[in-house]
mmCIF file of N, CA and C in Angstrom:
data_model
loop_
_atom_site.group_PDB
_atom_site.id
_atom_site.type_symbol
_atom_site.label_atom_id
_atom_site.label_comp_id
_atom_site.label_asym_id
_atom_site.label_seq_id
_atom_site.Cartn_x
_atom_site.Cartn_y
_atom_site.Cartn_z
ATOM 1 N N MET A 3 31.273 -40.187 -19.743
ATOM 2 C CA MET A 3 29.844 -39.383 -19.645
ATOM 3 C C MET A 3 29.821 -39.002 -18.253
ATOM 4 N N LYS A 4 28.941 -37.871 -18.552
ATOM 5 C CA LYS A 4 28.955 -37.183 -16.828
ATOM 6 C C LYS A 4 28.165 -37.808 -15.996
ATOM 7 N N SER A 5 28.067 -37.733 -14.913
ATOM 8 C CA SER A 5 27.407 -38.594 -13.836
ATOM 9 C C SER A 5 26.147 -37.659 -13.685
ATOM 10 N N THR A 6 25.059 -38.432 -13.363
ATOM 11 C CA THR A 6 23.774 -37.729 -13.021
ATOM 12 C C THR A 6 24.112 -36.613 -12.066
ATOM 13 N N ARG A 7 24.577 -36.817 -10.924
ATOM 14 C CA ARG A 7 25.260 -35.564 -10.039
ATOM 15 C C ARG A 7 25.664 -34.063 -10.758
ATOM 16 N N THR A 8 26.702 -34.494 -11.685
ATOM 17 C CA THR A 8 27.100 -33.447 -12.300
ATOM 18 C C THR A 8 26.290 -32.736 -13.396
ATOM 19 N N ARG A 9 25.046 -33.522 -13.990
ATOM 20 C CA ARG A 9 24.397 -32.994 -14.992
ATOM 21 C C ARG A 9 23.156 -32.064 -14.058
ATOM 22 N N ARG A 10 22.713 -32.657 -13.105
ATOM 23 C CA ARG A 10 21.902 -31.617 -12.133
ATOM 24 C C ARG A 10 22.395 -30.418 -11.864
ATOM 25 N N THR A 11 23.576 -30.438 -11.308
ATOM 26 C CA THR A 11 24.404 -29.388 -10.746
ATOM 27 C C THR A 11 24.526 -28.199 -11.886
ATOM 28 N N ALA A 12 24.799 -28.788 -13.104
ATOM 29 C CA ALA A 12 25.064 -28.026 -14.193
ATOM 30 C C ALA A 12 23.541 -27.372 -14.678
ATOM 31 N N GLY A 13 22.250 -28.104 -14.858
ATOM 32 C CA GLY A 13 20.973 -27.503 -14.868
ATOM 33 C C GLY A 13 20.785 -26.414 -13.882
ATOM 34 N N ARG A 14 21.003 -26.815 -12.760
ATOM 35 C CA ARG A 14 20.441 -25.811 -11.770
ATOM 36 C C ARG A 14 21.617 -24.241 -11.638
ATOM 37 N N THR A 15 22.736 -24.601 -12.158
ATOM 38 C CA THR A 15 23.385 -23.187 -12.081
ATOM 39 C C THR A 15 23.022 -22.627 -13.170
ATOM 40 N N ALA A 16 22.774 -23.207 -14.737
ATOM 41 C CA ALA A 16 22.148 -22.474 -15.947
ATOM 42 C C ALA A 16 21.127 -21.811 -15.324
ATOM 43 N N ARG A 17 20.155 -22.311 -14.713
ATOM 44 C CA ARG A 17 18.751 -21.878 -14.509
ATOM 45 C C ARG A 17 19.072 -20.464 -13.524
ATOM 46 N N LEU A 18 19.973 -21.010 -12.656
ATOM 47 C CA LEU A 18 20.084 -19.870 -11.836
ATOM 48 C C LEU A 18 20.840 -18.436 -12.652
ATOM 49 N N ALA A 19 21.905 -18.757 -13.491
ATOM 50 C CA ALA A 19 22.502 -17.802 -14.067
ATOM 51 C C ALA A 19 21.330 -17.385 -15.345
ATOM 52 N N PHE A 20 20.571 -17.707 -15.930
ATOM 53 C CA PHE A 20 19.315 -17.249 -16.203
ATOM 54 C C PHE A 20 18.310 -16.100 -15.705
ATOM 55 N N THR A 21 17.999 -16.733 -14.572
ATOM 56 C CA THR A 21 17.049 -16.103 -13.600
ATOM 57 C C THR A 21 17.569 -14.446 -13.079
ATOM 58 N N THR A 22 19.030 -14.718 -12.607
ATOM 59 C CA THR A 22 19.653 -13.831 -12.361
ATOM 60 C C THR A 22 19.894 -12.793 -13.540
ATOM 61 N N ALA A 23 20.225 -13.119 -14.551
ATOM 62 C CA ALA A 23 20.288 -12.462 -15.974
ATOM 63 C C ALA A 23 18.647 -11.616 -16.207
ATOM 64 N N ALA A 24 17.943 -12.294 -15.993
ATOM 65 C CA ALA A 24 16.787 -11.984 -16.194
ATOM 66 C C ALA A 24 16.271 -10.585 -15.076
ATOM 67 N N VAL A 25 16.361 -11.010 -14.225
ATOM 68 C CA VAL A 25 16.176 -9.758 -13.064
ATOM 69 C C VAL A 25 17.056 -8.912 -13.295
ATOM 70 N N ALA A 26 18.390 -9.023 -13.336
ATOM 71 C CA ALA A 26 19.340 -7.593 -13.912
ATOM 72 C C ALA A 26 18.589 -6.827 -15.062
ATOM 73 N N GLY A 27 18.231 -7.896 -15.942
ATOM 74 C CA GLY A 27 17.680 -6.861 -17.206
ATOM 75 C C GLY A 27 16.760 -6.243 -16.824
ATOM 76 N N LEU A 28 15.551 -6.481 -15.966
ATOM 77 C CA LEU A 28 14.467 -5.978 -15.207
ATOM 78 C C LEU A 28 14.822 -4.806 -14.292
ATOM 79 N N ALA A 29 15.725 -4.852 -13.647
ATOM 80 C CA ALA A 29 16.464 -3.601 -12.985
ATOM 81 C C ALA A 29 16.888 -2.866 -13.813
ATOM 82 N N LEU A 30 17.506 -3.208 -14.770
ATOM 83 C CA LEU A 30 17.961 -1.770 -15.557
ATOM 84 C C LEU A 30 17.093 -1.439 -16.548
ATOM 85 N N ALA A 31 16.072 -1.944 -16.686
ATOM 86 C CA ALA A 31 14.700 -1.494 -17.675
ATOM 87 C C ALA A 31 14.165 -0.685 -16.862
ATOM 88 N N ALA A 32 14.040 -0.586 -15.789
ATOM 89 C CA ALA A 32 13.129 0.456 -14.993
ATOM 90 C C ALA A 32 13.875 2.032 -15.117
ATOM 91 N N PRO A 33 12.901 2.897 -14.801
ATOM 92 C CA PRO A 33 13.265 4.597 -15.233
ATOM 93 C C PRO A 33 14.378 4.706 -13.816
ATOM 94 N N ALA A 34 15.260 5.525 -14.249
ATOM 95 C CA ALA A 34 16.249 5.912 -13.061
ATOM 96 C C ALA A 34 15.218 6.486 -11.899
ATOM 97 N N GLY A 35 15.760 6.178 -10.724
ATOM 98 C CA GLY A 35 14.967 6.717 -9.579
ATOM 99 C C GLY A 35 13.931 5.830 -9.569
ATOM 100 N N ALA A 36 13.614 5.008 -10.008
ATOM 101 C CA ALA A 36 12.127 3.976 -9.749
ATOM 102 C C ALA A 36 12.271 3.244 -8.387
ATOM 103 N N GLY A 37 11.671 3.227 -7.690
ATOM 104 C CA GLY A 37 11.693 2.536 -6.563
ATOM 105 C C GLY A 37 10.825 1.380 -6.623
ATOM 106 N N ALA A 38 10.786 0.548 -5.633
ATOM 107 C CA ALA A 38 9.797 -0.673 -5.541
ATOM 108 C C ALA A 38 8.286 -0.448 -5.715
ATOM 109 N N GLN A 39 8.123 0.977 -4.969
ATOM 110 C CA GLN A 39 6.583 1.283 -5.055
ATOM 111 C C GLN A 39 6.295 1.808 -6.636
ATOM 112 N N ASP A 40 7.314 2.566 -7.100
ATOM 113 C CA ASP A 40 6.983 3.303 -8.626
ATOM 114 C C ASP A 40 6.861 2.013 -9.445
ATOM 115 N N ALA A 41 7.314 0.771 -9.299
ATOM 116 C CA ALA A 41 7.251 -0.046 -10.237
ATOM 117 C C ALA A 41 6.022 -1.191 -10.022
ATOM 118 N N ALA A 42 5.263 -0.836 -8.965
ATOM 119 C CA ALA A 42 4.115 -1.779 -8.418
ATOM 120 C C ALA A 42 2.871 -1.586 -9.434
ATOM 121 N N PRO A 43 2.088 -2.313 -9.755
ATOM 122 C CA PRO A 43 1.278 -1.902 -10.518
ATOM 123 C C PRO A 43 0.059 -1.059 -9.868
ATOM 124 N N LYS A 44 -0.548 -0.291 -10.317
ATOM 125 C CA LYS A 44 -2.053 0.646 -9.909
ATOM 126 C C LYS A 44 -2.858 -0.073 -9.510
ATOM 127 N N ALA A 45 -3.579 0.375 -8.599
ATOM 128 C CA ALA A 45 -4.984 -0.326 -8.510
ATOM 129 C C ALA A 45 -6.187 -0.187 -9.731
ATOM 130 N N ALA A 46 -6.683 -0.684 -10.037
ATOM 131 C CA ALA A 46 -7.736 -0.225 -11.065
ATOM 132 C C ALA A 46 -8.738 0.140 -10.413
ATOM 133 N N GLY A 47 -9.473 1.050 -10.964
ATOM 134 C CA GLY A 47 -10.616 1.835 -10.817
ATOM 135 C C GLY A 47 -10.389 3.237 -10.283
ATOM 136 N N PRO A 48 -11.673 3.951 -10.049
ATOM 137 C CA PRO A 48 -11.416 5.354 -9.292
ATOM 138 C C PRO A 48 -10.407 5.421 -8.149
ATOM 139 N N SER A 49 -9.918 6.369 -7.905
ATOM 140 C CA SER A 49 -9.111 6.871 -6.314
ATOM 141 C C SER A 49 -9.962 6.704 -5.203
ATOM 142 N N ALA A 50 -9.441 5.642 -4.350
ATOM 143 C CA ALA A 50 -9.979 5.666 -2.906
ATOM 144 C C ALA A 50 -9.436 6.448 -1.781
ATOM 145 N N SER A 51 -8.692 7.576 -2.409
ATOM 146 C CA SER A 51 -8.017 8.308 -1.183
ATOM 147 C C SER A 51 -9.200 9.149 -0.695
ATOM 148 N N PHE A 52 -10.346 9.538 -0.894
ATOM 149 C CA PHE A 52 -11.237 10.617 -0.482
ATOM 150 C C PHE A 52 -12.239 9.561 0.196
ATOM 151 N N SER A 53 -12.930 9.608 1.340
ATOM 152 C CA SER A 53 -14.167 8.889 1.621
ATOM 153 C C SER A 53 -15.085 9.622 2.483
ATOM 154 N N LYS A 54 -16.151 9.318 2.323
ATOM 155 C CA LYS A 54 -17.310 9.915 3.106
ATOM 156 C C LYS A 54 -18.603 8.892 3.223
ATOM 157 N N PRO A 55 -19.031 8.875 4.590
ATOM 158 C CA PRO A 55 -19.990 8.013 5.001
ATOM 159 C C PRO A 55 -21.239 8.083 3.945
ATOM 160 N N VAL A 56 -21.760 6.916 3.564
ATOM 161 C CA VAL A 56 -22.820 7.192 2.634
ATOM 162 C C VAL A 56 -23.910 5.925 2.900
ATOM 163 N N GLU A 57 -25.307 6.544 3.494
ATOM 164 C CA GLU A 57 -26.197 5.762 3.927
ATOM 165 C C GLU A 57 -27.210 4.295 2.887
ATOM 166 N N VAL A 58 -26.872 3.406 3.034
ATOM 167 C CA VAL A 58 -27.869 2.665 2.114
ATOM 168 C C VAL A 58 -29.068 2.174 2.759
ATOM 169 N N TRP A 59 -30.332 2.602 2.193
ATOM 170 C CA TRP A 59 -31.697 2.374 2.650
ATOM 171 C C TRP A 59 -31.999 1.189 2.236
ATOM 172 N N ALA A 60 -31.662 0.800 0.970
ATOM 173 C CA ALA A 60 -32.246 -0.330 0.269
ATOM 174 C C ALA A 60 -31.755 -1.685 0.993
ATOM 175 N N ALA A 61 -32.401 -2.758 0.921
ATOM 176 C CA ALA A 61 -31.725 -4.036 1.431
ATOM 177 C C ALA A 61 -31.483 -4.992 0.164
ATOM 178 N N ASN A 62 -30.315 -5.374 0.759
ATOM 179 C CA ASN A 62 -29.440 -6.191 -0.595
ATOM 180 C C ASN A 62 -29.438 -5.515 -1.920
ATOM 181 N N ALA A 63 -29.080 -4.504 -1.660
ATOM 182 C CA ALA A 63 -28.579 -3.523 -3.126
ATOM 183 C C ALA A 63 -27.484 -4.143 -3.691
ATOM 184 N N PRO A 64 -27.521 -4.371 -5.061
ATOM 185 C CA PRO A 64 -26.390 -5.116 -5.870
ATOM 186 C C PRO A 64 -25.191 -4.280 -5.765
ATOM 187 N N LEU A 65 -23.853 -4.858 -5.488
ATOM 188 C CA LEU A 65 -22.791 -3.841 -5.429
ATOM 189 C C LEU A 65 -21.747 -4.229 -7.089
ATOM 190 N N ARG A 66 -21.648 -3.238 -7.790
ATOM 191 C CA ARG A 66 -21.084 -3.879 -9.549
ATOM 192 C C ARG A 66 -19.767 -3.374 -9.463
ATOM 193 N N VAL A 67 -19.056 -4.129 -10.593
ATOM 194 C CA VAL A 67 -17.438 -3.727 -10.724
ATOM 195 C C VAL A 67 -17.753 -2.452 -11.685
ATOM 196 N N GLU A 68 -18.721 -2.235 -12.258
ATOM 197 C CA GLU A 68 -18.964 -1.258 -13.054
ATOM 198 C C GLU A 68 -20.108 -0.676 -12.660
ATOM 199 N N PRO A 69 -20.286 0.747 -13.395
ATOM 200 C CA PRO A 69 -21.852 1.585 -12.762
ATOM 201 C C PRO A 69 -22.579 0.996 -14.139
ATOM 202 N N ARG A 70 -22.982 -0.237 -14.117
ATOM 203 C CA ARG A 70 -23.707 -0.683 -15.376
ATOM 204 C C ARG A 70 -24.488 -1.868 -14.810
ATOM 205 N N LEU A 71 -25.583 -1.792 -15.350
ATOM 206 C CA LEU A 71 -26.780 -2.804 -14.833
ATOM 207 C C LEU A 71 -26.357 -4.086 -15.209
ATOM 208 N N ASN A 72 -25.733 -4.362 -16.645
ATOM 209 C CA ASN A 72 -25.415 -5.700 -16.864
ATOM 210 C C ASN A 72 -23.933 -6.214 -16.310
ATOM 211 N N ALA A 73 -22.914 -5.092 -15.472
ATOM 212 C CA ALA A 73 -21.820 -5.388 -15.043
ATOM 213 C C ALA A 73 -21.971 -6.722 -13.788
ATOM 214 N N HIS A 74 -20.800 -7.242 -13.674
ATOM 215 C CA HIS A 74 -20.573 -8.377 -12.165
ATOM 216 C C HIS A 74 -20.979 -7.845 -11.521
ATOM 217 N N SER A 75 -21.849 -8.377 -10.348
ATOM 218 C CA SER A 75 -22.247 -8.336 -8.819
ATOM 219 C C SER A 75 -21.869 -9.039 -8.041
ATOM 220 N N PRO A 76 -20.432 -9.051 -7.683
ATOM 221 C CA PRO A 76 -20.203 -9.991 -6.724
ATOM 222 C C PRO A 76 -20.629 -10.001 -5.058
ATOM 223 N N ALA A 77 -21.391 -8.940 -5.051
ATOM 224 C CA ALA A 77 -22.341 -8.723 -3.316
ATOM 225 C C ALA A 77 -23.204 -7.716 -3.347
ATOM 226 N N SER A 78 -23.818 -7.840 -2.434
ATOM 227 C CA SER A 78 -25.201 -6.987 -1.998
ATOM 228 C C SER A 78 -24.862 -6.458 -0.896
ATOM 229 N N PHE A 79 -25.337 -5.514 -0.703
ATOM 230 C CA PHE A 79 -25.387 -4.776 0.527
ATOM 231 C C PHE A 79 -26.644 -3.998 1.284
ATOM 232 N N GLY A 80 -26.799 -3.850 2.373
ATOM 233 C CA GLY A 80 -27.730 -2.892 2.799
ATOM 234 C C GLY A 80 -29.028 -3.755 3.873
ATOM 235 N N PRO A 81 -29.592 -2.644 4.481
ATOM 236 C CA PRO A 81 -29.119 -1.363 4.755
ATOM 237 C C PRO A 81 -27.932 -1.322 5.598
ATOM 238 N N GLY A 82 -27.562 -0.003 5.411
ATOM 239 C CA GLY A 82 -26.336 0.117 6.515
ATOM 240 C C GLY A 82 -25.546 1.211 6.006
ATOM 241 N N THR A 83 -24.260 1.136 6.238
ATOM 242 C CA THR A 83 -23.429 2.558 5.951
ATOM 243 C C THR A 83 -21.993 1.971 5.109
ATOM 244 N N LEU A 84 -21.573 2.738 4.172
ATOM 245 C CA LEU A 84 -20.501 2.307 3.391
ATOM 246 C C LEU A 84 -19.663 3.552 3.224
ATOM 247 N N GLU A 85 -18.434 3.524 2.872
ATOM 248 C CA GLU A 85 -17.700 4.650 2.617
ATOM 249 C C GLU A 85 -17.749 5.191 1.039
ATOM 250 N N GLY A 86 -17.937 6.142 0.746
ATOM 251 C CA GLY A 86 -18.313 6.567 -0.655
ATOM 252 C C GLY A 86 -17.129 7.420 -0.933
ATOM 253 N N HIS A 87 -16.641 7.051 -2.170
ATOM 254 C CA HIS A 87 -15.013 7.785 -2.652
ATOM 255 C C HIS A 87 -15.556 8.642 -3.520
ATOM 256 N N CYS A 88 -16.282 8.004 -4.230
ATOM 257 C CA CYS A 88 -16.773 9.212 -5.905
ATOM 258 C C CYS A 88 -17.764 8.648 -6.410
ATOM 259 N N GLN A 89 -18.348 9.523 -7.336
ATOM 260 C CA GLN A 89 -19.515 9.268 -8.114
ATOM 261 C C GLN A 89 -19.295 9.390 -9.338
ATOM 262 N N LYS A 90 -19.843 8.424 -10.368
ATOM 263 C CA LYS A 90 -19.690 8.357 -11.729
ATOM 264 C C LYS A 90 -20.992 8.064 -12.435
ATOM 265 N N LYS A 91 -21.699 8.785 -13.439
ATOM 266 C CA LYS A 91 -22.327 8.407 -14.351
ATOM 267 C C LYS A 91 -22.216 6.951 -14.923
ATOM 268 N N GLY A 92 -23.354 6.386 -15.156
ATOM 269 C CA GLY A 92 -23.473 4.923 -15.424
ATOM 270 C C GLY A 92 -24.994 4.752 -15.998
ATOM 271 N N ASP A 93 -25.023 3.379 -16.381
ATOM 272 C CA ASP A 93 -26.256 3.146 -16.659
ATOM 273 C C ASP A 93 -27.818 4.007 -15.953
ATOM 274 N N MET A 94 -28.623 4.252 -16.498
ATOM 275 C CA MET A 94 -29.912 4.851 -15.882
ATOM 276 C C MET A 94 -30.600 3.642 -14.989
ATOM 277 N N VAL A 95 -31.071 4.005 -13.511
ATOM 278 C CA VAL A 95 -31.643 3.241 -12.729
ATOM 279 C C VAL A 95 -32.928 3.516 -12.372
ATOM 280 N N ASP A 96 -33.918 2.862 -12.716
ATOM 281 C CA ASP A 96 -35.164 3.626 -12.617
ATOM 282 C C ASP A 96 -36.194 2.677 -11.806
ATOM 283 N N GLN A 97 -36.231 2.878 -10.641
ATOM 284 C CA GLN A 97 -37.227 1.867 -9.774
ATOM 285 C C GLN A 97 -38.507 2.755 -9.190
ATOM 286 N N PRO A 98 -39.450 1.882 -9.709
ATOM 287 C CA PRO A 98 -40.848 2.632 -9.233
ATOM 288 C C PRO A 98 -40.793 2.543 -7.752
ATOM 289 N N GLY A 99 -41.168 3.731 -7.424
ATOM 290 C CA GLY A 99 -40.898 4.039 -5.571
ATOM 291 C C GLY A 99 -39.859 4.083 -5.272
ATOM 292 N N ARG A 100 -38.575 4.132 -5.979
ATOM 293 C CA ARG A 100 -37.480 4.078 -5.249
ATOM 294 C C ARG A 100 -36.707 5.272 -5.852
ATOM 295 N N GLY A 101 -36.990 5.578 -6.904
ATOM 296 C CA GLY A 101 -36.540 6.807 -7.668
ATOM 297 C C GLY A 101 -35.868 6.455 -8.912
ATOM 298 N N LYS A 102 -34.954 7.648 -9.488
ATOM 299 C CA LYS A 102 -34.432 7.358 -11.038
ATOM 300 C C LYS A 102 -33.029 8.140 -10.645
ATOM 301 N N SER A 103 -32.064 7.416 -11.124
ATOM 302 C CA SER A 103 -30.726 8.287 -11.313
ATOM 303 C C SER A 103 -29.757 7.341 -12.178
ATOM 304 N N ASP A 104 -29.176 8.081 -12.632
ATOM 305 C CA ASP A 104 -27.595 7.607 -13.836
ATOM 306 C C ASP A 104 -26.753 7.637 -12.853
ATOM 307 N N TRP A 105 -26.535 8.280 -11.585
ATOM 308 C CA TRP A 105 -25.242 8.250 -10.896
ATOM 309 C C TRP A 105 -25.091 7.041 -10.095
ATOM 310 N N TRP A 106 -23.998 6.840 -9.983
ATOM 311 C CA TRP A 106 -23.069 5.527 -9.022
ATOM 312 C C TRP A 106 -22.201 6.028 -8.372
ATOM 313 N N THR A 107 -22.187 5.635 -7.089
ATOM 314 C CA THR A 107 -20.922 5.802 -5.856
ATOM 315 C C THR A 107 -20.189 4.841 -5.928
ATOM 316 N N TYR A 108 -18.845 5.053 -5.917
ATOM 317 C CA TYR A 108 -17.663 3.810 -5.719
ATOM 318 C C TYR A 108 -17.397 4.128 -4.220
ATOM 319 N N ALA A 109 -17.744 2.683 -3.560
ATOM 320 C CA ALA A 109 -17.787 2.577 -2.034
ATOM 321 C C ALA A 109 -17.211 1.246 -1.985
ATOM 322 N N ASN A 110 -17.030 1.223 -0.536
ATOM 323 C CA ASN A 110 -16.549 -0.010 0.039
ATOM 324 C C ASN A 110 -16.970 -0.251 1.496
ATOM 325 N N LEU A 111 -16.877 -0.995 2.333
ATOM 326 C CA LEU A 111 -17.234 -1.245 3.781
ATOM 327 C C LEU A 111 -16.432 -0.442 4.543
ATOM 328 N N PRO A 112 -16.868 0.125 5.594
ATOM 329 C CA PRO A 112 -15.945 0.823 6.467
ATOM 330 C C PRO A 112 -14.586 0.123 7.077
ATOM 331 N N GLN A 113 -14.766 -1.014 7.390
ATOM 332 C CA GLN A 113 -13.768 -1.741 7.677
ATOM 333 C C GLN A 113 -13.066 -2.446 6.829
ATOM 334 N N GLY A 114 -13.398 -1.989 5.492
ATOM 335 C CA GLY A 114 -12.705 -2.488 4.328
ATOM 336 C C GLY A 114 -13.098 -3.537 3.542
ATOM 337 N N SER A 115 -13.087 -3.538 2.248
ATOM 338 C CA SER A 115 -13.679 -4.682 1.492
ATOM 339 C C SER A 115 -13.507 -4.058 0.038
ATOM 340 N N ASP A 116 -13.415 -4.980 -0.880
ATOM 341 C CA ASP A 116 -13.215 -4.463 -2.221
ATOM 342 C C ASP A 116 -14.021 -3.318 -2.517
ATOM 343 N N THR A 117 -13.730 -2.436 -3.553
ATOM 344 C CA THR A 117 -14.513 -1.333 -3.768
ATOM 345 C C THR A 117 -15.164 -1.238 -5.152
ATOM 346 N N LEU A 118 -16.542 -1.198 -4.890
ATOM 347 C CA LEU A 118 -17.535 -1.386 -5.964
ATOM 348 C C LEU A 118 -18.452 -0.396 -5.990
ATOM 349 N N PHE A 119 -19.296 -0.312 -7.108
ATOM 350 C CA PHE A 119 -19.855 0.722 -7.215
ATOM 351 C C PHE A 119 -21.617 0.277 -7.082
ATOM 352 N N ILE A 120 -22.254 1.103 -6.449
ATOM 353 C CA ILE A 120 -23.782 1.149 -6.152
ATOM 354 C C ILE A 120 -24.425 2.273 -6.641
ATOM 355 N N SER A 121 -25.680 1.946 -7.189
ATOM 356 C CA SER A 121 -26.732 3.094 -7.684
ATOM 357 C C SER A 121 -27.004 3.976 -6.770
ATOM 358 N N ASN A 122 -26.804 5.064 -6.874
ATOM 359 C CA ASN A 122 -27.070 6.281 -6.236
ATOM 360 C C ASN A 122 -28.638 6.167 -5.480
ATOM 361 N N VAL A 123 -29.801 5.534 -6.354
ATOM 362 C CA VAL A 123 -31.157 5.247 -6.063
ATOM 363 C C VAL A 123 -31.211 4.501 -5.047
ATOM 364 N N ASP A 124 -30.232 3.467 -4.605
ATOM 365 C CA ASP A 124 -30.177 2.579 -3.147
ATOM 366 C C ASP A 124 -29.567 3.462 -1.984
ATOM 367 N N LEU A 125 -28.811 4.905 -2.258
ATOM 368 C CA LEU A 125 -28.421 5.626 -1.369
ATOM 369 C C LEU A 125 -29.584 6.735 -0.859
ATOM 370 N N VAL A 126 -29.241 6.926 0.698
ATOM 371 C CA VAL A 126 -29.904 8.265 0.973
ATOM 372 C C VAL A 126 -29.124 9.469 0.190
ATOM 373 N N GLY A 127 -30.066 10.306 -0.179
ATOM 374 C CA GLY A 127 -29.418 11.703 -0.570
ATOM 375 C C GLY A 127 -29.743 12.115 -1.729
ATOM 376 N N GLY A 128 -30.503 11.337 -2.533
ATOM 377 C CA GLY A 128 -30.968 11.816 -3.988
ATOM 378 C C GLY A 128 -30.115 11.463 -5.092
ATOM 379 N N GLU A 129 -30.755 11.996 -6.444
ATOM 380 C CA GLU A 129 -29.665 11.310 -7.502
ATOM 381 C C GLU A 129 -28.442 11.548 -7.879
ATOM 382 N N LYS A 130 -27.944 12.492 -6.861
ATOM 383 C CA LYS A 130 -26.468 12.937 -6.819
ATOM 384 C C LYS A 130 -26.201 12.916 -5.576
ATOM 385 N N ILE A 131 -25.262 12.379 -4.721
ATOM 386 C CA ILE A 131 -24.886 12.716 -3.244
ATOM 387 C C ILE A 131 -24.073 13.941 -3.138
ATOM 388 N N GLU A 132 -24.365 14.803 -2.397
ATOM 389 C CA GLU A 132 -23.613 15.730 -2.069
ATOM 390 C C GLU A 132 -22.250 15.425 -1.368
ATOM 391 N N GLY A 133 -21.241 16.435 -1.679
ATOM 392 C CA GLY A 133 -20.209 15.787 -0.716
ATOM 393 C C GLY A 133 -19.136 14.869 -1.136
ATOM 394 N N ILE A 134 -19.738 14.119 -2.437
ATOM 395 C CA ILE A 134 -19.079 13.382 -2.945
ATOM 396 C C ILE A 134 -18.278 13.645 -4.052
ATOM 397 N N PRO A 135 -17.407 13.769 -4.428
ATOM 398 C CA PRO A 135 -16.677 14.371 -5.882
ATOM 399 C C PRO A 135 -16.870 13.280 -7.059
ATOM 400 N N ASP A 136 -16.864 13.771 -8.040
ATOM 401 C CA ASP A 136 -17.115 12.976 -9.410
ATOM 402 C C ASP A 136 -15.900 12.056 -9.247
ATOM 403 N N CYS A 137 -15.866 10.954 -9.883
ATOM 404 C CA CYS A 137 -14.761 9.760 -10.153
ATOM 405 C C CYS A 137 -13.736 10.525 -11.217
#
């Protein structure tokens, strides 16, 4: 009968061999010339490579994960400045005395934060913000 120490060592060796084989298999499955950056998952949502300051005139304007009124709103912001990256049509927002728009801007805080959608009704600049590209 094998000692407990021998069984533990054999188990560790088997796990190490399995892990090494699995990693080697993943490396072989990657496309030729793919580096670590190529294999990394892409960020969800529109591109955040372009940015332009946008002014939020509203107080506590909801920031949403999608340009929809029923989308999750993990934060609110305003008044103040956000970095706008692009605009996308979504749900119509009709606020008496504030305006009406179905355009939403994908934005984040200048010092960095999650990038979320804000209705253009809450931004200075009208229904569609000039100088911010479509998503």
